[in-house]
Structures are given as structure tokens and as C-alpha cells.
PDB file of N, CA and C and ligand atoms in Angstrom:
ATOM      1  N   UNK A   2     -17.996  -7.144 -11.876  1.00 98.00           N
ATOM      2  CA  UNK A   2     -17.327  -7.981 -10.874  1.00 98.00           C
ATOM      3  C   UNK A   2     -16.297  -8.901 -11.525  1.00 98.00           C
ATOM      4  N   UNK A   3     -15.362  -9.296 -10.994  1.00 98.00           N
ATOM      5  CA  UNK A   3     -14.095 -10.009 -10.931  1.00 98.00           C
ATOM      6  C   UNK A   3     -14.112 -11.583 -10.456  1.00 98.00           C
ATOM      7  N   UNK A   4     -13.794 -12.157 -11.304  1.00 98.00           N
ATOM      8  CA  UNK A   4     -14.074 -13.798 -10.677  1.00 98.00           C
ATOM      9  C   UNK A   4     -12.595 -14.707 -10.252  1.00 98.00           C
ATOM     10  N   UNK A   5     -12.902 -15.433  -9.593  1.00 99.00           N
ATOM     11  CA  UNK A   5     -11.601 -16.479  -9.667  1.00 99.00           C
ATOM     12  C   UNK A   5     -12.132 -17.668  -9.803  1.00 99.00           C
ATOM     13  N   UNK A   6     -11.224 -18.203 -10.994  1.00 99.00           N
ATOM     14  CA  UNK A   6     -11.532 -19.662 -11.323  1.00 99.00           C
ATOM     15  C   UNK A   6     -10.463 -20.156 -11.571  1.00 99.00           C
ATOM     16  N   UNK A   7     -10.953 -21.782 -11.674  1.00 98.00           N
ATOM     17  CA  UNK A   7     -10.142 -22.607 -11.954  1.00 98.00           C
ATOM     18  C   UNK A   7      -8.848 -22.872 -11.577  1.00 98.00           C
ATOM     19  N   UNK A   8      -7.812 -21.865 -12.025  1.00 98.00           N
ATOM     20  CA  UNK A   8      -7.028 -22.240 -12.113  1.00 98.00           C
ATOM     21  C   UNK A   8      -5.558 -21.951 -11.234  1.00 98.00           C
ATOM     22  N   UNK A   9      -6.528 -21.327 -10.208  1.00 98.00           N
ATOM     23  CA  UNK A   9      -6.085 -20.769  -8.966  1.00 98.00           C
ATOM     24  C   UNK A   9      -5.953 -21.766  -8.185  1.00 98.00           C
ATOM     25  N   UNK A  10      -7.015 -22.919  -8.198  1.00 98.00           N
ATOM     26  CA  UNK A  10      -6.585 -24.153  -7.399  1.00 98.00           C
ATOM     27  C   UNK A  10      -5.678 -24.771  -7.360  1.00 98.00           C
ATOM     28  N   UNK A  11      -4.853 -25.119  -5.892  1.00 98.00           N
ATOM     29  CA  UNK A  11      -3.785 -25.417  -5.840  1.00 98.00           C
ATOM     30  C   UNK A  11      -2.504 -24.778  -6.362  1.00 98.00           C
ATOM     31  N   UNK A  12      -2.679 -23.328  -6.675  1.00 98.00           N
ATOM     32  CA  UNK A  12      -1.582 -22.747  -7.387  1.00 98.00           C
ATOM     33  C   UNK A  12      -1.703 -21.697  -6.087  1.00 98.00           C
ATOM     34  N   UNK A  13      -2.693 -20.737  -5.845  1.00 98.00           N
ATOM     35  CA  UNK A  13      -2.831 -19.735  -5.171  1.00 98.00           C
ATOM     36  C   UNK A  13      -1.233 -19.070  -5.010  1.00 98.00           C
ATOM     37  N   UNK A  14      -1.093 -17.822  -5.946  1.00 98.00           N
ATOM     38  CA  UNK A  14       0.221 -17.700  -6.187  1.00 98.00           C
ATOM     39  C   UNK A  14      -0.001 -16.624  -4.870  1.00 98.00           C
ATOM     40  N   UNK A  15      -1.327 -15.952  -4.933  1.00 98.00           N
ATOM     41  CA  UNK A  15      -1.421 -14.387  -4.029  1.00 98.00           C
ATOM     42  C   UNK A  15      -0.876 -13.191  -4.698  1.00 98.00           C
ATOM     43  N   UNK A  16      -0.527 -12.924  -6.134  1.00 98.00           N
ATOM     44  CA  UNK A  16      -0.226 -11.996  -6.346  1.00 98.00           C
ATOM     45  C   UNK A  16      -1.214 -10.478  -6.856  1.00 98.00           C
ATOM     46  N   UNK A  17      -2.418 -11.444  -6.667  1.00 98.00           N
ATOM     47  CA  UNK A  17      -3.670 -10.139  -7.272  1.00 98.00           C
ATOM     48  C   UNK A  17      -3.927  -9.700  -5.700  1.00 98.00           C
ATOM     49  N   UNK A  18      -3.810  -9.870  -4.267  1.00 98.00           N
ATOM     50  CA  UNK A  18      -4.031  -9.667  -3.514  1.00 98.00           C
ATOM     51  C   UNK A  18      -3.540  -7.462  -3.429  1.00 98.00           C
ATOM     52  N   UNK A  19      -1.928  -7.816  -3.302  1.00 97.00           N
ATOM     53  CA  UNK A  19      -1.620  -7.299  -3.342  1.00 97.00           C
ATOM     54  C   UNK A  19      -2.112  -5.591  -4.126  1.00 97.00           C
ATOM     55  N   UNK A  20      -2.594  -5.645  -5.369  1.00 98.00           N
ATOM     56  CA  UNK A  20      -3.060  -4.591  -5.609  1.00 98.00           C
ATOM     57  C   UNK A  20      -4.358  -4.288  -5.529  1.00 98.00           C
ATOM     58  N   UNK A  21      -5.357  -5.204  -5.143  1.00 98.00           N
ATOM     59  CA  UNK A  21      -6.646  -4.545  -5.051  1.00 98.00           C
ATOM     60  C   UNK A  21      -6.390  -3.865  -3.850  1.00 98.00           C
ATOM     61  N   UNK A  22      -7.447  -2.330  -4.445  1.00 98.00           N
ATOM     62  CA  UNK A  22      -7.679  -1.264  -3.615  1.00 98.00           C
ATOM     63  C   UNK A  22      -8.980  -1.181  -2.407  1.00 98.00           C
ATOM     64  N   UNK A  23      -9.630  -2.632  -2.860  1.00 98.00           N
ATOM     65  CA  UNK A  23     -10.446  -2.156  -1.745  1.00 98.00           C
ATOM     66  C   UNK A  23     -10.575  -3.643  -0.834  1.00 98.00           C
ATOM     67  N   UNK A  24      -9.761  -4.867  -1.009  1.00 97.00           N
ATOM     68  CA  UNK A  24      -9.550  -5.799   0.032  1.00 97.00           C
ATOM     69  C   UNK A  24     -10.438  -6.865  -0.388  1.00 97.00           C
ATOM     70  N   UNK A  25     -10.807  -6.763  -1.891  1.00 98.00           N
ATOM     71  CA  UNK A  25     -11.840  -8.249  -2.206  1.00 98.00           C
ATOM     72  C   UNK A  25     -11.597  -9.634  -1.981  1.00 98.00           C
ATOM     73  N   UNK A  26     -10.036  -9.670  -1.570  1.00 98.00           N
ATOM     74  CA  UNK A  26      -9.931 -11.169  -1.707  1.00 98.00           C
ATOM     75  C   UNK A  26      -9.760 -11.770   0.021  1.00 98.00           C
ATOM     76  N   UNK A  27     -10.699 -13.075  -0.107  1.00 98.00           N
ATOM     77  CA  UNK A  27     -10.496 -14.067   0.867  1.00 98.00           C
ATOM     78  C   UNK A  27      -9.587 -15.381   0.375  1.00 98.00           C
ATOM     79  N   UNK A  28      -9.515 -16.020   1.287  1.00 98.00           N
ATOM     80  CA  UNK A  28      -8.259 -17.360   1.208  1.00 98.00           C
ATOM     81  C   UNK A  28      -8.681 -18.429   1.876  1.00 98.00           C
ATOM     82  N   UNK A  29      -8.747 -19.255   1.366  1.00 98.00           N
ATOM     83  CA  UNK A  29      -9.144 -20.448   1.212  1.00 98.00           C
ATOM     84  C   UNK A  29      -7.633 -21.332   1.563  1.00 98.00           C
ATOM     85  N   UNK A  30      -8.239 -22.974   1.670  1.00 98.00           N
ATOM     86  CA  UNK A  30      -6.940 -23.458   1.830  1.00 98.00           C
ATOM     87  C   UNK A  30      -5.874 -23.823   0.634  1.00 98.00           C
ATOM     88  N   UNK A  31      -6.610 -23.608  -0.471  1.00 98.00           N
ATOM     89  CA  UNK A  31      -5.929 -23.889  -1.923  1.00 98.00           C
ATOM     90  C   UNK A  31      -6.532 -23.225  -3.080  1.00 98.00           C
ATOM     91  N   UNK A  32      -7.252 -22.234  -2.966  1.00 99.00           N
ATOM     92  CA  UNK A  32      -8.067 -20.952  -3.680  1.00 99.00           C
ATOM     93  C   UNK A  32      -7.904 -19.731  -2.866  1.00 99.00           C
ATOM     94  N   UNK A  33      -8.546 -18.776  -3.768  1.00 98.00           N
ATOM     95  CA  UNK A  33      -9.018 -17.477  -3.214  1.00 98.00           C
ATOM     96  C   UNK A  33     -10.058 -16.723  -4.059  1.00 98.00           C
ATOM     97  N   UNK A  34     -10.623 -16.390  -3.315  1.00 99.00           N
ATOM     98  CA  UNK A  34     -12.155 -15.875  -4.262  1.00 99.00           C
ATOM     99  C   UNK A  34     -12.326 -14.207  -3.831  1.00 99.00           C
ATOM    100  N   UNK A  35     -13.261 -13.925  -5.121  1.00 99.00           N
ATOM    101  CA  UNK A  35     -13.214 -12.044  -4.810  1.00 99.00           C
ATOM    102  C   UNK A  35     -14.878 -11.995  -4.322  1.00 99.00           C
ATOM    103  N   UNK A  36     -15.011 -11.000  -3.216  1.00 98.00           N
ATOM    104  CA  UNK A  36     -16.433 -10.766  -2.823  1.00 98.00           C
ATOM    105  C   UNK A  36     -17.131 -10.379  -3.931  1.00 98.00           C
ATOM    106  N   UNK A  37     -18.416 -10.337  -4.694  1.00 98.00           N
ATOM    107  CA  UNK A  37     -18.526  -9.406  -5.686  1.00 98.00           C
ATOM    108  C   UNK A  37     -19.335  -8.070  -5.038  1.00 98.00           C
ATOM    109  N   UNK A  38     -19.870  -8.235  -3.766  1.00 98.00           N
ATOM    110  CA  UNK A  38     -19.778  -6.938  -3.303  1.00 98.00           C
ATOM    111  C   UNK A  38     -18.984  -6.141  -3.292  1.00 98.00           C
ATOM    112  N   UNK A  39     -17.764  -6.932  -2.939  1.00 98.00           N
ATOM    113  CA  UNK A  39     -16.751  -5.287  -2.444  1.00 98.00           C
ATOM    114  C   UNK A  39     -16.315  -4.576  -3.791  1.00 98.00           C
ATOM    115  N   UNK A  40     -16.042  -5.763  -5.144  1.00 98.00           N
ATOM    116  CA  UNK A  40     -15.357  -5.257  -6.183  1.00 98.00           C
ATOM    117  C   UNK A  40     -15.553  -4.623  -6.907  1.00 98.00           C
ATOM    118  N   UNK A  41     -15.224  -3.494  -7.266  1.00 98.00           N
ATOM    119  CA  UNK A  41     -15.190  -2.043  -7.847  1.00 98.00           C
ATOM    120  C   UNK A  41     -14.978  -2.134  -9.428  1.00 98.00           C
ATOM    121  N   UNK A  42     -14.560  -3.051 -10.211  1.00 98.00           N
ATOM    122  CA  UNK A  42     -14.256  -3.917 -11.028  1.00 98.00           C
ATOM    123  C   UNK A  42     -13.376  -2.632 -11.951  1.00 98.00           C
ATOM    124  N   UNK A  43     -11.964  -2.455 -11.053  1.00 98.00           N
ATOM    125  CA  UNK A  43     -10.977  -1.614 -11.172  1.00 98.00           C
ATOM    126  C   UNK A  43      -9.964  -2.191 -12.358  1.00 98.00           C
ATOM    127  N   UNK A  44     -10.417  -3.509 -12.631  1.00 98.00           N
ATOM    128  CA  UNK A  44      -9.523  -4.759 -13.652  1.00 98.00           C
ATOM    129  C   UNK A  44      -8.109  -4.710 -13.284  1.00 98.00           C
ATOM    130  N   UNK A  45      -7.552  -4.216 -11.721  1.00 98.00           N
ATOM    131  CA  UNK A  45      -5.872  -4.329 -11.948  1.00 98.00           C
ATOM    132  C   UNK A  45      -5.752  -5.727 -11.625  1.00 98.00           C
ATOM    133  N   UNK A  46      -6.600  -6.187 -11.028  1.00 98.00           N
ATOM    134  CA  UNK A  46      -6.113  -8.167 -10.799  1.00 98.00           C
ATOM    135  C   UNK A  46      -5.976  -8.786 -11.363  1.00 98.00           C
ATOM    136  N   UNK A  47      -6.986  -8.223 -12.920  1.00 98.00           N
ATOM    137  CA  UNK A  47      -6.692  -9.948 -13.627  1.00 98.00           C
ATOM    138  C   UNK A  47      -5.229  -9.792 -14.190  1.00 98.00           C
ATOM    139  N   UNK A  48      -4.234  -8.652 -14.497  1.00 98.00           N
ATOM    140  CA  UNK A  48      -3.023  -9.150 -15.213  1.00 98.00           C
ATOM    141  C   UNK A  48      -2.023  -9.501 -14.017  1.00 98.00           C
ATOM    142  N   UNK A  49      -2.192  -9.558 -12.738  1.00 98.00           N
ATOM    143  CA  UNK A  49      -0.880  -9.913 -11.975  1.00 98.00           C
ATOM    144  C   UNK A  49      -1.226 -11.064 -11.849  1.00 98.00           C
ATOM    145  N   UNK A  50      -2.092 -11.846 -12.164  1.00 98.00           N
ATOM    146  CA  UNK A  50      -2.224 -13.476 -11.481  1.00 98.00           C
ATOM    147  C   UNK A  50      -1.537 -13.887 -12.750  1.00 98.00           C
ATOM    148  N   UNK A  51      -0.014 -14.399 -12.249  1.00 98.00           N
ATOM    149  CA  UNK A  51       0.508 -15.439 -12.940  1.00 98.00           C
ATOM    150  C   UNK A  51      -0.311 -16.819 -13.922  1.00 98.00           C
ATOM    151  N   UNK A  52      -1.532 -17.219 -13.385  1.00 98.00           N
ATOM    152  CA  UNK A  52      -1.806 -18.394 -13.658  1.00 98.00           C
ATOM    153  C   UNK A  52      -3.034 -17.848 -14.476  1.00 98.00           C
ATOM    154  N   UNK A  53      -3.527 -16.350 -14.719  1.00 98.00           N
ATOM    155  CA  UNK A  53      -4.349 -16.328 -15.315  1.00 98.00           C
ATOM    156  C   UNK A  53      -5.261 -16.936 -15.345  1.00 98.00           C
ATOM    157  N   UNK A  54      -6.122 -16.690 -13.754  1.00 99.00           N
ATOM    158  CA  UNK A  54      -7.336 -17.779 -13.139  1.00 99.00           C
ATOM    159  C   UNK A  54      -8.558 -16.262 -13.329  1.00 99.00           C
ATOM    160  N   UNK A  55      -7.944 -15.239 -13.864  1.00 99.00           N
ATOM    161  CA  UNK A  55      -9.004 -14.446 -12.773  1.00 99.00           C
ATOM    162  C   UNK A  55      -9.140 -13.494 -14.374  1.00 99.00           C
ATOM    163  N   UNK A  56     -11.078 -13.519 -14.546  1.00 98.00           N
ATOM    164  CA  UNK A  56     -11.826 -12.741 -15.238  1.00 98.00           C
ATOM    165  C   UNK A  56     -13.233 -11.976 -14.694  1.00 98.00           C
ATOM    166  N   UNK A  57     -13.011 -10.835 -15.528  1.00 98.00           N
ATOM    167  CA  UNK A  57     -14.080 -10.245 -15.698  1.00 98.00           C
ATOM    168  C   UNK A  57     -15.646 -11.216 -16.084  1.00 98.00           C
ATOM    169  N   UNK A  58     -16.311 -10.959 -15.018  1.00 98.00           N
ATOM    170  CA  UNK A  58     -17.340 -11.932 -15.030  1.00 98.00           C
ATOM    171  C   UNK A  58     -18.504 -11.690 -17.036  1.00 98.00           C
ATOM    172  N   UNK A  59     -18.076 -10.607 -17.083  1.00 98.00           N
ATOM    173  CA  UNK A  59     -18.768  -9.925 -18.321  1.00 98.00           C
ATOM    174  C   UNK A  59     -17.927 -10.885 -19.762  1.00 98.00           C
ATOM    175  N   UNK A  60     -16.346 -11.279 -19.470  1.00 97.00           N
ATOM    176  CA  UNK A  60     -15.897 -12.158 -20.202  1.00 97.00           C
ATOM    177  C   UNK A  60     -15.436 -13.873 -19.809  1.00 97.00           C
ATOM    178  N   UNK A  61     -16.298 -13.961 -19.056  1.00 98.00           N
ATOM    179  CA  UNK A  61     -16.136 -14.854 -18.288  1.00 98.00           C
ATOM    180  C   UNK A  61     -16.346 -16.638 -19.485  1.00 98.00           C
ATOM    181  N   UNK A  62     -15.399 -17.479 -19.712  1.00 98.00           N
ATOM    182  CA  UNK A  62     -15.592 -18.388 -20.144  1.00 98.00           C
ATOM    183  C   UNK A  62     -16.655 -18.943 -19.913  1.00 98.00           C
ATOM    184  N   UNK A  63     -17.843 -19.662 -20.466  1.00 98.00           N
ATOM    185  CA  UNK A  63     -18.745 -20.773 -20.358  1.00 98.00           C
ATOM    186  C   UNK A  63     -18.125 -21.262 -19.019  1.00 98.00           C
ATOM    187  N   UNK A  64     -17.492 -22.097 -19.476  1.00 98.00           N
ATOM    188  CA  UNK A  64     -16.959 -23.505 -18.210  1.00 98.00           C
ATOM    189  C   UNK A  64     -17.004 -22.623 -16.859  1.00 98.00           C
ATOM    190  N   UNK A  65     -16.394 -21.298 -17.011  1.00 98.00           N
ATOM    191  CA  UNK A  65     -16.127 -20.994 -15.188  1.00 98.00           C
ATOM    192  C   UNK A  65     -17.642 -20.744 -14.768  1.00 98.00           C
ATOM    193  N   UNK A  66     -18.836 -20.803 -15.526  1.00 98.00           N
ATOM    194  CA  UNK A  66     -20.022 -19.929 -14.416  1.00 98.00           C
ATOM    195  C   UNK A  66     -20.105 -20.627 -13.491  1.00 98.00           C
ATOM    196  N   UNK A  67     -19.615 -21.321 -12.512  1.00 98.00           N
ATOM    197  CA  UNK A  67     -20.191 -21.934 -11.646  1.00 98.00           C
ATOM    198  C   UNK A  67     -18.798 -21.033 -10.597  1.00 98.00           C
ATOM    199  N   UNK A  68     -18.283 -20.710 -10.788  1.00 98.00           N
ATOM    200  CA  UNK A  68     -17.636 -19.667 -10.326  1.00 98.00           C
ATOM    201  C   UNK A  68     -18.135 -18.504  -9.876  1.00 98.00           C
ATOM    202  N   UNK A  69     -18.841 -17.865 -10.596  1.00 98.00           N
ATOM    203  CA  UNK A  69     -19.421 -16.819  -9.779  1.00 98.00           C
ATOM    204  C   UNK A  69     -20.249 -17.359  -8.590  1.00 98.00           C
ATOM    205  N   UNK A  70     -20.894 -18.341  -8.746  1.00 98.00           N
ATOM    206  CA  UNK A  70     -21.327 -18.611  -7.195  1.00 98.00           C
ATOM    207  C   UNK A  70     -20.755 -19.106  -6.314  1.00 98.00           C
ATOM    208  N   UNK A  71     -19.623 -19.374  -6.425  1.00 98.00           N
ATOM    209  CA  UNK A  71     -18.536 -20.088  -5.837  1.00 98.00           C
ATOM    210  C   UNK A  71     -17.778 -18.876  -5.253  1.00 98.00           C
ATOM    211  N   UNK A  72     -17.628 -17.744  -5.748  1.00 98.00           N
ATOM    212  CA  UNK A  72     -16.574 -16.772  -5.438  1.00 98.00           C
ATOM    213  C   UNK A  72     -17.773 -16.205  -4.531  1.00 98.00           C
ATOM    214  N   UNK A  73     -19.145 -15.838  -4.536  1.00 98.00           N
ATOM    215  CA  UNK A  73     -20.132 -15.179  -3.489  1.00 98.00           C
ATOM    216  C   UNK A  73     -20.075 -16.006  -2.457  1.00 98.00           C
ATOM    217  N   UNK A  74     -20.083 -17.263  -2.717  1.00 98.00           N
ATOM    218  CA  UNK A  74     -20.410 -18.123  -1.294  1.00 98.00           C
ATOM    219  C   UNK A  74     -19.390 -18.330  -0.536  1.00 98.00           C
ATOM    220  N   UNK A  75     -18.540 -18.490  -1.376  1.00 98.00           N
ATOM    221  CA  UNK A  75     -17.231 -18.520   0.359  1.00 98.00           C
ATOM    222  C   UNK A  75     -15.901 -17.493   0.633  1.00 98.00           C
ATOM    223  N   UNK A  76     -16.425 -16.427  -0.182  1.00 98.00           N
ATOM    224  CA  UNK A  76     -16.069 -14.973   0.639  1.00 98.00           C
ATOM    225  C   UNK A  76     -16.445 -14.484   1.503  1.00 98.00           C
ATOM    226  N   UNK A  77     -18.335 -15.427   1.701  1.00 98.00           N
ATOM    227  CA  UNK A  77     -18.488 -14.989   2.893  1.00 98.00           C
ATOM    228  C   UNK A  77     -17.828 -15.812   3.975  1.00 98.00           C
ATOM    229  N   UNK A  78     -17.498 -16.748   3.912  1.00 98.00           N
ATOM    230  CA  UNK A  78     -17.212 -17.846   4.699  1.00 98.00           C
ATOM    231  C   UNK A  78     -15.316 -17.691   5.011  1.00 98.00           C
ATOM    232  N   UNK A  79     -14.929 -17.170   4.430  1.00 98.00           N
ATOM    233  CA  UNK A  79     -13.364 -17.317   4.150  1.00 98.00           C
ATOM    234  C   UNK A  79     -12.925 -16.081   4.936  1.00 98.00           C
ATOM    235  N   UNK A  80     -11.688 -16.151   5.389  1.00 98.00           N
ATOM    236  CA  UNK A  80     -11.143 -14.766   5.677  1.00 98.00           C
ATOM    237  C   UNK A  80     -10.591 -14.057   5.126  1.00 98.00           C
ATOM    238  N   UNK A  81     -10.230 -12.647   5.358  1.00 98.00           N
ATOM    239  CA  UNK A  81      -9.737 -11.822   4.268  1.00 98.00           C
ATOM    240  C   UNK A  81      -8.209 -11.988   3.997  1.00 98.00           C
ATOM    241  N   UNK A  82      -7.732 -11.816   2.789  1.00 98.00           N
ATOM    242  CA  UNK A  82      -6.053 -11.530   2.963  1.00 98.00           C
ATOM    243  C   UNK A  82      -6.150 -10.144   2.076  1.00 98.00           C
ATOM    244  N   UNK A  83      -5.241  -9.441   2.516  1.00 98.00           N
ATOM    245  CA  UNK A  83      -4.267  -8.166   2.112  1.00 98.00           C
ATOM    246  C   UNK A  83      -2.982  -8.274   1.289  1.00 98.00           C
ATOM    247  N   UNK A  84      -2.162  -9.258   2.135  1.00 98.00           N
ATOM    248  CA  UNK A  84      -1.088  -9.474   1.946  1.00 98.00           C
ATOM    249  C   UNK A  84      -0.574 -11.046   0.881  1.00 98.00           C
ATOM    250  N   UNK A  85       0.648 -10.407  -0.456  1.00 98.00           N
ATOM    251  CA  UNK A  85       0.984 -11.556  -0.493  1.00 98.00           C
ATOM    252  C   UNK A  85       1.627 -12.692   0.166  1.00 98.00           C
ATOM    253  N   UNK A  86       1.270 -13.884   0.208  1.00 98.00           N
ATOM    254  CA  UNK A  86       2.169 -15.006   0.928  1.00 98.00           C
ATOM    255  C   UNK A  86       2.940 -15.783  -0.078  1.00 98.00           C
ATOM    256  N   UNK A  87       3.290 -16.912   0.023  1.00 98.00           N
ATOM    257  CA  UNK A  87       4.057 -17.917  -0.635  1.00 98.00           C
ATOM    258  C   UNK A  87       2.739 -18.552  -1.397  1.00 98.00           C
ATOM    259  N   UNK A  88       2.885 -18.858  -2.675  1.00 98.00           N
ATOM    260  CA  UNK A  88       2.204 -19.937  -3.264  1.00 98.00           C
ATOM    261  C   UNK A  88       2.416 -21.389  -2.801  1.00 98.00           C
ATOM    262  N   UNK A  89       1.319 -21.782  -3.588  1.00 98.00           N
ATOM    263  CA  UNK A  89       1.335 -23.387  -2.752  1.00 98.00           C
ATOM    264  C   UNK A  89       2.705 -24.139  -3.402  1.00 98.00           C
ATOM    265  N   UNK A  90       3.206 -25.010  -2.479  1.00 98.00           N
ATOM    266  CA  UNK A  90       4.568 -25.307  -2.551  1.00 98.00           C
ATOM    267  C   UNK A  90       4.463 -26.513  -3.981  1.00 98.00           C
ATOM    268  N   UNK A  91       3.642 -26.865  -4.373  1.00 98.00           N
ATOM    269  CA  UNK A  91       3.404 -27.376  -5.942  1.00 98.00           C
ATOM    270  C   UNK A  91       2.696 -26.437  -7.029  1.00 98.00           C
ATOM    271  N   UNK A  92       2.613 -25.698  -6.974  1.00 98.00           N
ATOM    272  CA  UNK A  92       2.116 -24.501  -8.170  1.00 98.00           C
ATOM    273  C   UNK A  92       2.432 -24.601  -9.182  1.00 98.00           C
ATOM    274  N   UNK A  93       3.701 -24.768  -9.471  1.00 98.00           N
ATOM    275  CA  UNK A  93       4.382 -24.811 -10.905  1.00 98.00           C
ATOM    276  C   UNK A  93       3.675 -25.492 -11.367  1.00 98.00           C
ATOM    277  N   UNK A  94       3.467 -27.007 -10.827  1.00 98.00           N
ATOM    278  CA  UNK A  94       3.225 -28.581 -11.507  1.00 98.00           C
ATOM    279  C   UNK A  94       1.524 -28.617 -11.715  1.00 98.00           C
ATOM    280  N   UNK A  95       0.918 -27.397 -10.959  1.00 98.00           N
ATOM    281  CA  UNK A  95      -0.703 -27.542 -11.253  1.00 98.00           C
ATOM    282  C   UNK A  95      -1.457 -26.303 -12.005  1.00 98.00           C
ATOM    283  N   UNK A  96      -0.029 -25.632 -12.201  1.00 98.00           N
ATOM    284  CA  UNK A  96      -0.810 -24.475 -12.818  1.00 98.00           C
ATOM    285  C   UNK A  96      -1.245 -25.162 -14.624  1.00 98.00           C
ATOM    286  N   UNK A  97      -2.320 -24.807 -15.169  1.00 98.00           N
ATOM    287  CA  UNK A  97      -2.515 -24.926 -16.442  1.00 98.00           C
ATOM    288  C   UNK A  97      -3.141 -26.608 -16.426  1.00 98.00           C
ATOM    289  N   UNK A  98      -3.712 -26.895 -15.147  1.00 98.00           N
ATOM    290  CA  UNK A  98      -4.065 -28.375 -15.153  1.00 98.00           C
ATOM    291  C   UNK A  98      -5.741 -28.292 -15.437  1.00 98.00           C
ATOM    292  N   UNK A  99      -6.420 -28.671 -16.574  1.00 98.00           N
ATOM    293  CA  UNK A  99      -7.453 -28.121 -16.392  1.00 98.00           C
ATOM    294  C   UNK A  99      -8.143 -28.719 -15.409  1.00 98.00           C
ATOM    295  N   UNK A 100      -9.745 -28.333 -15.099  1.00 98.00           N
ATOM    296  CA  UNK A 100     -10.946 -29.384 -14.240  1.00 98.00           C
ATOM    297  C   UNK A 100     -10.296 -29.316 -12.856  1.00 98.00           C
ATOM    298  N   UNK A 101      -9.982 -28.040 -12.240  1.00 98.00           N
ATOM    299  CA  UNK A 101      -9.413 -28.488 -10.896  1.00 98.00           C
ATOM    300  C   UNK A 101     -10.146 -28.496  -9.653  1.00 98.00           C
ATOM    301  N   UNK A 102     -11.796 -28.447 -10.223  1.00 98.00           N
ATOM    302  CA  UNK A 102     -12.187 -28.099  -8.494  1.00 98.00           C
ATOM    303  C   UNK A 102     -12.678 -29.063  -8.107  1.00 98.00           C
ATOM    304  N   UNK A 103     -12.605 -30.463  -8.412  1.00 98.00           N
ATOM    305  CA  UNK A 103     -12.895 -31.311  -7.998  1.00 98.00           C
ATOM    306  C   UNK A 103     -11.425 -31.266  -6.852  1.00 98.00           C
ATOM    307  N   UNK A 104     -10.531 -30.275  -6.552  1.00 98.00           N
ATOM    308  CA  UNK A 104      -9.415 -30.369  -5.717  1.00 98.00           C
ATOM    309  C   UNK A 104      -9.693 -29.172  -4.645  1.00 98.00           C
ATOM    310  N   UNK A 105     -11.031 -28.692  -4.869  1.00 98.00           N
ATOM    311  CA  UNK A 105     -10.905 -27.819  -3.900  1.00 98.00           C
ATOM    312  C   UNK A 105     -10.979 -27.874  -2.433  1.00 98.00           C
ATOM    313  N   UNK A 106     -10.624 -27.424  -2.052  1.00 98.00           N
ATOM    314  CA  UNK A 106     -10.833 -28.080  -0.023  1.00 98.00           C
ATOM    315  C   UNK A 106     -11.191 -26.197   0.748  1.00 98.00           C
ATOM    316  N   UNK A 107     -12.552 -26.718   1.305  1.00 96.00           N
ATOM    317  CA  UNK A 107     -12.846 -25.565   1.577  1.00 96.00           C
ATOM    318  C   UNK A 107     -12.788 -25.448   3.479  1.00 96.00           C
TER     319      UNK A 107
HETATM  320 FE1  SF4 B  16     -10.120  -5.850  -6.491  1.00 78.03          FE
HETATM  321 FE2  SF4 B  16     -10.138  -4.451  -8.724  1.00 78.03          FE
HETATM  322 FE3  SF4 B  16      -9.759  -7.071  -8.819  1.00 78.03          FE
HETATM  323 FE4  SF4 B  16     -12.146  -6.121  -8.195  1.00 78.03          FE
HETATM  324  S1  SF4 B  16     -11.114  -5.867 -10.169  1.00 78.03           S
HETATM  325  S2  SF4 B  16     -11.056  -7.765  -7.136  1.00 78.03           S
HETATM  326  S3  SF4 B  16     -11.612  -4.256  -7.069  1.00 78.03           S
HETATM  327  S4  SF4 B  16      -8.384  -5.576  -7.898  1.00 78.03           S
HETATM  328 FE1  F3S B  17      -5.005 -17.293  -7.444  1.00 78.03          FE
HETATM  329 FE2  F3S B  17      -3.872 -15.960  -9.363  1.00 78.03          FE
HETATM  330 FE3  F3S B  17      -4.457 -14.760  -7.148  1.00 78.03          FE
HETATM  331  S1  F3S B  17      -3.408 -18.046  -8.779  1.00 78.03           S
HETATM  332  S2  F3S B  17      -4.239 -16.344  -5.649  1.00 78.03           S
HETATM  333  S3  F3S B  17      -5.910 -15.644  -8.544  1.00 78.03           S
HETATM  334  S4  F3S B  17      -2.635 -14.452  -8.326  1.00 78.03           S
END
């Protein structure tokens, strides 16, 4: 399975959306998280995310585990996206900010 952390907050560029093949990602209002049911762990997501938020749970940093339960619990809760949109209109300025989920808004 495929995780999103960190550093997706407040950046949510949406560009891993786009190639998963089987629709893992939900959207949040300033994240996006992968079901780990649906994910096939095909690895084409983690190189399109610009911000390099998104690992293989098998190489998954220390700091993100609280991520994997974070990405199960509100995929269920979240709706799905397919499609890329616009990143958040400050992205530039938060990408690479560490400690961001004290910014998350669910
Ligand atoms: Fe989708 Fe593949 Fe990424 Fe899993 S690893 S979320 S299946 S693109
Ligand atoms: Fe987030 Fe990266 Fe996707 S910033 S929305 S995981 S492309």
C-alpha cells in the first residue's frame, strides 16, 4: 500500500490522481489520502507528486506512521477524485514545511 503524508498538506498539487489505475485517491479540504484497500501498490504515484508526500508504506519514514491510519480513516470519510484540479493557491510557500498536520482540516 501507498501512503500520503505530510507534505501534501496544504500543497495538494493533485497530480498522483491522475495516473492511478484503479481510483485510490479521496480529497480532503487541504490533503488527499489513498484507500489501502483499493491500492494495487502499482508505485506510479509516488514519482508524479511534485512535493514528494507520497510512499510506499514498506519504506515509509518513522515520523509518517501515523499516516497510515490517517490515510484508512478518512478515505472512508472523503470523496473520491479522478481528476486533476488546481493546487492550493499557496503550495509553493508550504511545500517542504515540515510538521504540517497540525494544519489539517478535515
Ligand atoms: Fe494508485 Fe498505484 Fe498509487 Fe496505489 S500505488 S495509490 S494503485 S497509483
Ligand atoms: Fe498531494 Fe502530491 Fe498528490 S501534494 S495531492 S500527494 S501530487
Amino acid at each position: 500500500t501507498f501512503v500520503v503524508t505530510d507534505n501534501c498538506i496544504r500543497c495538494k498539487y493533485t497530480d498522483c490522481v491522475e495516473v492511478c489505475p484503479v481510483d485510490c485517491f479521496h480529497e480532503g479540504p487541504n490533503f488527499l489520502v489513498i484507500d489501502p484497500e483499493e491500492c494495487i501498490d502499482c508505485t506510479l504515484c509516488e514519482p508524479e507528486c511534485p512535493a514528494q508526500a507520497i510512499f510506499s508504506e514498506d519504506d515509509l519514514p518513522p515520523e509518517f506512521t501515523p499516516f497510515i491510519e490517517l490515510n484508512a480513516e478518512l478515505s472512508k470519510q472523503w470523496p473520491l477524485i479522478t481528476e486533476k484540479i488546481d493546487a492550493m493557491s499557496d503550495a509553493a510557500q508550504w511545500d517542504g514545511v515540515k510538521d504540517k498536520l497540525k494544519f489539517l482540516e478535515r
